[in-house]
Coordinates of C-alpha atoms in Angstrom, one line a residue:
Chain N
M10 CA 117.5 112.5 77.8
V11 CA 114.1 112.5 79.8
H12 CA 113.2 112.1 83.2
E13 CA 111.9 108.6 82.1
W14 CA 115.6 107.3 83.0
A15 CA 115.3 108.2 86.5
L16 CA 112.0 106.6 87.3
A17 CA 113.5 103.7 84.9
E18 CA 116.7 103.3 87.4
G19 CA 114.5 102.9 90.3
V20 CA 112.9 99.5 88.9
C21 CA 116.5 98.3 87.4
K22 CA 117.2 98.8 90.9
Y23 CA 114.7 96.7 92.0
V24 CA 115.1 94.0 89.8
A25 CA 118.6 93.5 90.3
S26 CA 117.9 93.5 94.2
V27 CA 116.0 90.4 93.6
A28 CA 117.1 88.4 90.7
K29 CA 120.7 89.5 90.4
G30 CA 122.9 87.0 88.1
K31 CA 119.8 84.9 87.5
R32 CA 118.3 85.1 83.5
L33 CA 114.9 87.3 84.0
R34 CA 111.9 86.0 81.9
R35 CA 109.7 88.8 82.3
V36 CA 109.3 92.5 84.5
R37 CA 105.8 93.6 84.2
I38 CA 105.2 97.3 84.8
A39 CA 102.0 99.4 84.8
L40 CA 102.6 102.6 83.8
G41 CA 100.0 105.2 85.4
E42 CA 98.1 107.6 82.8
L43 CA 98.6 110.1 84.7
Q44 CA 102.6 110.5 84.1
S45 CA 102.7 109.9 81.2
I46 CA 105.6 108.2 80.6
D47 CA 106.9 108.0 76.9
E48 CA 107.2 103.6 76.8
N49 CA 109.4 103.8 74.2
V50 CA 111.9 106.0 76.4
F51 CA 111.2 104.3 79.5
R52 CA 111.5 100.5 77.9
F53 CA 115.2 101.7 76.3
A54 CA 116.3 103.0 79.7
L55 CA 115.3 99.9 81.5
T56 CA 116.5 97.8 78.4
E57 CA 120.3 99.8 78.9
L58 CA 119.7 100.0 82.6
L59 CA 118.9 96.4 83.2
K60 CA 122.3 95.5 80.9
T61 CA 124.7 97.4 82.6
Q62 CA 123.6 95.1 85.3
G63 CA 124.5 92.4 84.0
F64 CA 121.2 91.2 82.6
E65 CA 120.5 89.8 79.2
V66 CA 116.8 91.7 78.1
D67 CA 115.4 89.5 75.2
E68 CA 112.9 91.8 73.3
D69 CA 109.6 90.8 75.3
V70 CA 111.4 91.0 79.0
V71 CA 109.8 94.1 79.7
E72 CA 106.3 94.4 79.6
F73 CA 104.1 97.2 79.6
V74 CA 100.1 97.7 81.4
A75 CA 98.4 101.0 80.4
R76 CA 96.3 102.0 84.0
Y77 CA 93.6 104.5 83.2
A78 CA 93.8 107.2 85.6
V79 CA 91.0 106.8 88.1
L80 CA 89.9 110.6 89.6
Q81 CA 87.5 110.2 92.9
C82 CA 86.0 113.1 95.4
R83 CA 86.7 112.1 98.8
R84 CA 83.8 114.9 99.7
C85 CA 81.0 113.3 97.7
G86 CA 82.3 110.5 96.0
H87 CA 81.9 111.3 92.0
S88 CA 84.6 109.6 90.1
W89 CA 86.4 110.6 87.0
G90 CA 88.6 110.3 84.5
L91 CA 91.7 112.4 83.4
G92 CA 90.0 113.0 80.3
E93 CA 87.3 115.3 82.1
T94 CA 89.8 117.4 83.7
G95 CA 90.5 119.6 80.5
L96 CA 94.2 119.5 81.5
S97 CA 96.0 121.9 79.2
E98 CA 99.4 120.7 77.6
E99 CA 101.6 122.7 79.8
E100 CA 99.4 121.0 83.1
R101 CA 100.1 117.7 81.7
E102 CA 103.9 118.5 81.9
A103 CA 103.8 119.3 85.4
V104 CA 101.7 116.5 86.6
H105 CA 104.0 114.2 84.1
F106 CA 107.2 115.0 86.6
I107 CA 105.2 115.0 89.6
P108 CA 101.7 113.0 89.6
E109 CA 100.4 115.5 93.0
V110 CA 100.2 118.5 91.3
I111 CA 97.4 117.3 89.5
H112 CA 95.3 119.2 92.5
A113 CA 96.7 122.5 91.7
Y114 CA 95.1 122.3 88.8
T115 CA 91.4 120.6 88.8
S116 CA 89.1 120.0 91.3
C117 CA 86.5 117.8 91.3
P118 CA 83.6 118.6 88.6
K119 CA 80.3 118.0 90.9
C120 CA 81.5 119.6 93.9
G121 CA 84.4 121.8 93.1
S122 CA 86.6 120.1 96.1
R123 CA 90.6 119.4 95.3
D124 CA 90.7 116.4 98.2
F125 CA 90.5 114.0 95.6
E126 CA 92.0 110.9 95.3
V127 CA 94.0 109.4 92.5
V128 CA 92.8 105.6 92.8
E129 CA 94.2 104.0 89.6
G130 CA 96.9 105.0 86.9
R131 CA 99.1 107.1 88.9
S132 CA 102.3 106.6 87.9
V133 CA 104.8 103.7 87.4
E134 CA 103.9 100.5 89.4
I135 CA 106.1 97.1 89.0
L136 CA 103.6 94.4 89.1
E137 CA 105.6 90.8 88.6
V138 CA 109.7 90.1 88.3
L139 CA 109.8 87.1 87.0
W140 CA 113.3 84.7 86.3
D141 CA 114.7 81.0 86.0
D142 CA 116.4 80.1 89.0
S143 CA 116.2 76.8 91.0
V144 CA 117.6 78.3 94.6
E145 CA 116.1 81.6 95.3
D146 CA 112.5 81.2 97.2
A147 CA 109.9 83.3 95.5
I148 CA 108.4 85.8 98.2
T149 CA 104.3 87.8 97.1
Chain P
M16 CA 112.5 76.8 87.2
T17 CA 110.3 79.7 87.1
Q18 CA 110.6 82.0 90.7
W19 CA 108.7 85.7 90.6
K20 CA 108.6 88.3 93.3
T21 CA 106.0 91.0 93.3
L22 CA 106.8 94.7 94.8
S23 CA 107.3 94.6 98.2
R24 CA 109.4 97.6 98.3
D25 CA 108.9 101.6 96.8
P26 CA 111.9 101.8 93.7
R27 CA 111.5 105.4 94.2
R28 CA 113.4 105.0 97.6
L29 CA 116.2 103.1 96.1
V30 CA 117.2 105.2 94.3
I31 CA 117.7 108.3 96.1
E32 CA 120.9 107.0 97.7
E33 CA 122.3 107.5 94.4
R34 CA 120.9 111.0 94.2
L35 CA 121.9 111.8 97.0
K36 CA 125.6 110.3 96.9
S37 CA 127.8 113.6 95.7
V38 CA 126.1 115.5 98.1
R39 CA 128.4 116.1 101.1
R40 CA 126.0 117.2 103.9
V41 CA 122.3 116.9 104.2
V42 CA 120.8 119.7 106.1
P43 CA 116.9 119.7 107.2
V44 CA 116.1 123.4 108.5
M45 CA 113.7 121.6 110.9
S46 CA 111.4 123.1 113.7
P47 CA 107.9 121.9 114.8
K48 CA 106.5 125.6 114.8
G49 CA 105.4 127.4 112.6
G50 CA 106.4 130.8 112.2
V51 CA 109.9 131.1 113.7
G52 CA 112.0 131.3 110.3
K53 CA 112.7 128.2 108.7
T54 CA 112.3 129.6 105.1
V55 CA 114.6 132.4 105.4
M56 CA 117.3 130.4 107.7
S57 CA 117.2 128.2 104.8
A58 CA 117.8 130.9 102.4
L59 CA 120.2 132.9 104.2
T60 CA 122.7 130.0 105.3
A61 CA 122.3 128.5 101.1
L62 CA 123.3 132.3 100.1
T63 CA 126.1 132.6 102.6
L64 CA 127.3 129.3 101.9
A65 CA 127.3 129.1 98.6
E66 CA 128.9 133.2 98.4
K67 CA 131.9 131.5 99.9
G68 CA 132.5 129.1 96.6
L69 CA 130.9 126.0 98.0
R70 CA 128.7 124.4 96.5
I71 CA 124.7 124.4 97.5
G72 CA 121.6 123.0 96.8
I73 CA 118.2 123.5 98.3
L74 CA 115.1 122.3 98.8
D75 CA 112.0 123.1 99.0
L76 CA 110.1 120.1 101.1
D77 CA 107.3 122.4 102.2
V78 CA 104.7 120.6 99.3
T79 CA 101.5 122.7 99.7
N80 CA 103.3 126.1 100.8
P81 CA 106.3 126.2 99.3
S82 CA 107.9 129.9 99.3
I83 CA 111.9 129.4 98.7
H84 CA 111.4 130.4 95.2
L85 CA 109.5 133.4 96.6
A86 CA 112.4 133.9 99.7
L87 CA 115.2 134.1 96.3
G88 CA 113.2 135.8 93.8
V89 CA 113.2 133.1 91.1
D90 CA 112.2 133.9 88.0
S91 CA 109.0 132.3 87.3
R92 CA 109.8 131.3 84.1
L93 CA 113.3 129.4 85.2
K94 CA 112.4 125.5 85.0
P95 CA 114.2 122.3 86.0
S96 CA 116.0 120.9 82.9
E97 CA 116.1 117.5 82.1
E98 CA 118.6 114.7 81.8
R99 CA 117.9 111.3 82.8
G100 CA 116.4 112.9 85.6
V101 CA 115.2 116.5 86.9
I102 CA 118.6 119.2 87.0
P103 CA 117.4 122.2 88.9
P104 CA 118.4 125.6 87.7
E105 CA 121.5 127.6 89.5
V106 CA 120.1 131.6 91.6
W107 CA 122.3 133.1 93.2
G108 CA 124.4 130.6 93.0
V109 CA 122.4 128.0 94.5
R110 CA 120.5 125.4 92.8
V111 CA 117.3 125.3 93.6
M112 CA 114.2 123.0 93.2
S113 CA 111.5 123.4 94.6
V114 CA 107.5 121.7 93.2
A115 CA 106.0 125.1 92.9
Y116 CA 107.9 124.8 89.1
Y117 CA 105.3 122.7 88.5
S118 CA 102.5 123.6 91.0
E119 CA 102.6 127.4 89.7
G120 CA 101.0 129.6 92.1
N121 CA 98.2 127.5 92.5
P122 CA 96.4 125.9 95.9
L123 CA 97.8 122.9 96.2
P124 CA 96.3 121.2 99.0
L125 CA 97.1 117.5 99.6
R126 CA 96.9 114.5 101.9
G127 CA 99.1 112.8 104.5
F128 CA 100.1 110.3 101.8
E129 CA 99.8 112.6 98.7
L130 CA 102.9 114.1 100.5
V131 CA 105.2 111.2 100.9
D132 CA 104.8 110.6 97.1
V133 CA 105.3 113.7 96.5
V134 CA 108.6 113.7 98.6
R135 CA 109.8 110.7 97.3
E136 CA 108.8 111.4 93.6
V137 CA 111.3 114.4 94.3
L138 CA 114.1 113.2 96.0
A139 CA 114.0 109.9 93.5
I140 CA 113.8 112.5 89.9
T141 CA 116.3 115.5 91.0
V142 CA 120.0 115.0 90.1
W143 CA 121.9 117.5 92.1
G144 CA 125.8 116.3 91.5
A145 CA 128.3 116.9 92.9
L146 CA 127.3 119.8 95.9
D147 CA 129.1 120.6 99.7
Y148 CA 125.3 121.2 101.6
L149 CA 122.4 120.7 100.5
I150 CA 119.8 122.6 102.4
V151 CA 116.4 121.4 103.0
D152 CA 113.4 123.7 104.0
T153 CA 111.2 121.7 105.5
P154 CA 107.8 122.3 106.9
P155 CA 106.4 122.8 110.5
G156 CA 105.0 119.4 112.2
M157 CA 106.5 116.3 112.9
S158 CA 104.1 114.5 110.2
D159 CA 104.4 112.8 106.7
V160 CA 107.3 115.0 105.4
F161 CA 109.7 115.1 108.6
M162 CA 109.1 111.6 108.9
E163 CA 110.1 110.7 105.3
V164 CA 113.3 113.0 105.4
L165 CA 114.2 110.8 108.4
N166 CA 113.7 107.8 106.6
N167 CA 114.8 108.4 103.5
V168 CA 117.6 110.3 103.4
R169 CA 120.9 108.7 105.0
R170 CA 123.5 111.0 106.9
V171 CA 121.3 114.0 107.8
E172 CA 122.2 117.2 110.2
P173 CA 119.7 119.0 111.7
L174 CA 119.6 122.6 111.8
V175 CA 117.1 123.1 114.2
V176 CA 115.0 127.0 114.8
T177 CA 113.6 128.4 117.4
T178 CA 112.3 131.5 119.2
P179 CA 113.0 132.0 122.6
S180 CA 109.0 131.6 123.1
P181 CA 107.7 128.6 125.4
L182 CA 105.7 128.4 122.4
S183 CA 108.4 127.2 120.1
L184 CA 110.4 125.6 122.8
K185 CA 108.5 123.1 124.1
P186 CA 108.3 121.4 120.4
V187 CA 111.4 122.0 119.7
K188 CA 112.4 119.6 122.5
S189 CA 110.2 117.1 121.4
L190 CA 111.9 117.2 118.1
L191 CA 115.4 117.0 120.1
K192 CA 114.3 113.9 121.7
I193 CA 113.0 112.0 118.5
L194 CA 116.3 112.9 116.7
R195 CA 117.9 111.7 119.8
E196 CA 116.3 108.9 119.9
V197 CA 116.8 107.1 116.4
G198 CA 120.4 109.0 116.4
V199 CA 120.1 111.3 114.3
P200 CA 123.2 114.7 114.9
V201 CA 121.8 117.7 115.2
L202 CA 124.3 120.0 113.4
G203 CA 123.3 122.9 115.5
L204 CA 120.2 125.0 117.0
V205 CA 119.5 128.7 115.9
E206 CA 117.7 130.8 118.2
N207 CA 115.8 133.2 115.8
M208 CA 114.2 136.5 116.0
S209 CA 116.3 136.9 119.4
D210 CA 118.3 139.9 120.6
R211 CA 120.4 138.4 123.0
P212 CA 121.1 134.5 124.1
S213 CA 118.1 133.0 125.9
E214 CA 118.8 131.2 129.1
H215 CA 115.8 128.4 128.2
V216 CA 117.1 127.9 125.0
L217 CA 120.9 127.6 126.2
S218 CA 119.4 125.2 128.9
L219 CA 117.7 122.8 126.4
C220 CA 121.0 122.5 123.9
R221 CA 122.6 122.0 127.7
E222 CA 120.5 119.4 127.7
Y223 CA 120.5 117.2 124.9
G224 CA 123.8 118.0 124.2
V225 CA 123.1 120.0 121.3
R226 CA 125.7 123.0 119.7
Y227 CA 124.0 126.3 120.3
L228 CA 125.2 128.3 117.3
G229 CA 123.8 131.9 118.4
N230 CA 121.0 134.4 118.3
V231 CA 119.4 136.2 115.3
P232 CA 118.2 139.6 116.1
N233 CA 114.6 140.3 114.4
D234 CA 115.5 142.4 111.4
P235 CA 113.0 144.5 111.0
F236 CA 113.9 145.2 106.7
L237 CA 114.1 141.3 106.0
N238 CA 111.1 141.3 105.6
A239 CA 110.6 143.9 102.4
S240 CA 114.0 142.3 101.1
V241 CA 112.4 138.8 100.5
G242 CA 112.8 137.9 97.0
D243 CA 115.3 140.9 96.7
V244 CA 118.7 138.9 97.2
D245 CA 121.1 142.1 97.3
T246 CA 118.8 143.1 99.5
M247 CA 119.1 140.3 101.8
R248 CA 122.4 140.4 101.6
R249 CA 122.5 143.5 103.2
T250 CA 120.0 143.2 105.8
Q251 CA 121.5 142.9 109.8
A252 CA 120.3 139.2 109.8
F253 CA 122.2 138.0 106.5
R254 CA 125.7 139.5 108.0
R255 CA 124.4 137.2 111.7
V256 CA 123.8 134.3 110.1
E257 CA 127.5 134.6 108.5
E258 CA 128.7 135.2 112.0
L259 CA 127.2 132.5 112.9
L260 CA 128.2 130.0 110.6
R261 CA 131.7 131.5 110.1
A262 CA 132.0 131.2 113.8
Q263 CA 131.2 127.3 113.5
E264 CA 133.8 126.6 111.0
L265 CA 131.0 125.6 108.5
L266 CA 131.7 127.7 105.6
R267 CA 134.2 125.3 104.1

């Protein structure tokens, strides 16, 4: 049982906090490339956890959107992707647990600075929770 | 009718309480000033409590300069295991969690909001199980990590460390003021690197109604013992910390 369960628990708690007792239509989640989340494990974990909260979870309820990692240097402005970092398997594994440790393993390919931003594709991000209901107000 | 809601809350924050639900007491070791001995005090406290049979965890939140693993001589091959989260390895009877397992000794310069992400991530994924005490080594300053601990961890009881130097006392006064403002009870204050209780420190404790746990003299052998727990246990500092914890009935 891998640590995707821990992240799925947070998502489940969020969904339960906004849609408890309602019929779920969709939970749309962005998965950042940096954290290399195992989609199948995450889907299984989230589905099982949602069921324990009393949700009926149809096959198409949980939807993933892949987000490629974009890194941008704060010193020179250069942007690059994860493919250009040349991280080893072990380093990718470390970044999987704590995405910020990417700063320990790579730097800007143009100027060498470790002061770069993960502009996109860091981790798990809930994009939308959709449910059927006639009482609750929509909140953005 | 179909309703929808976009994310207004970080889902990681929602599981932090769950992760800490079986932890009886959370004790962040705090001081705004660097170099007063927070890490060593964290390590000695954790070791002392574990030696008495209590269930102890230690979390190194000095993210950019983690050093608890060095103080405890954690084997660099040790890694947390995975079981619906990450389970910290146990060293000398203490469950030790640190970003150092993942940064592998490389420099890790981070901006404030990146530190916030690390703290939330670590708190959200670490599965501690049942603990009597979770000791948290914190970085100097009253910045992002400090505020994340106060905002995300309920029922914290900080252990404040100072030296008798005015350079340490003034920032500690600010710390005590802030903790009082947000209603966080202080477990106590340790006067470190001090041969005898200093009137300035005692006076500060009286002013803020904080329990003075005692002084720990500067121990020339302590630095040499760092990373070698058997030797560390024979130092005067270790014995003194044990005395202080026993006197305050914290060894239970």
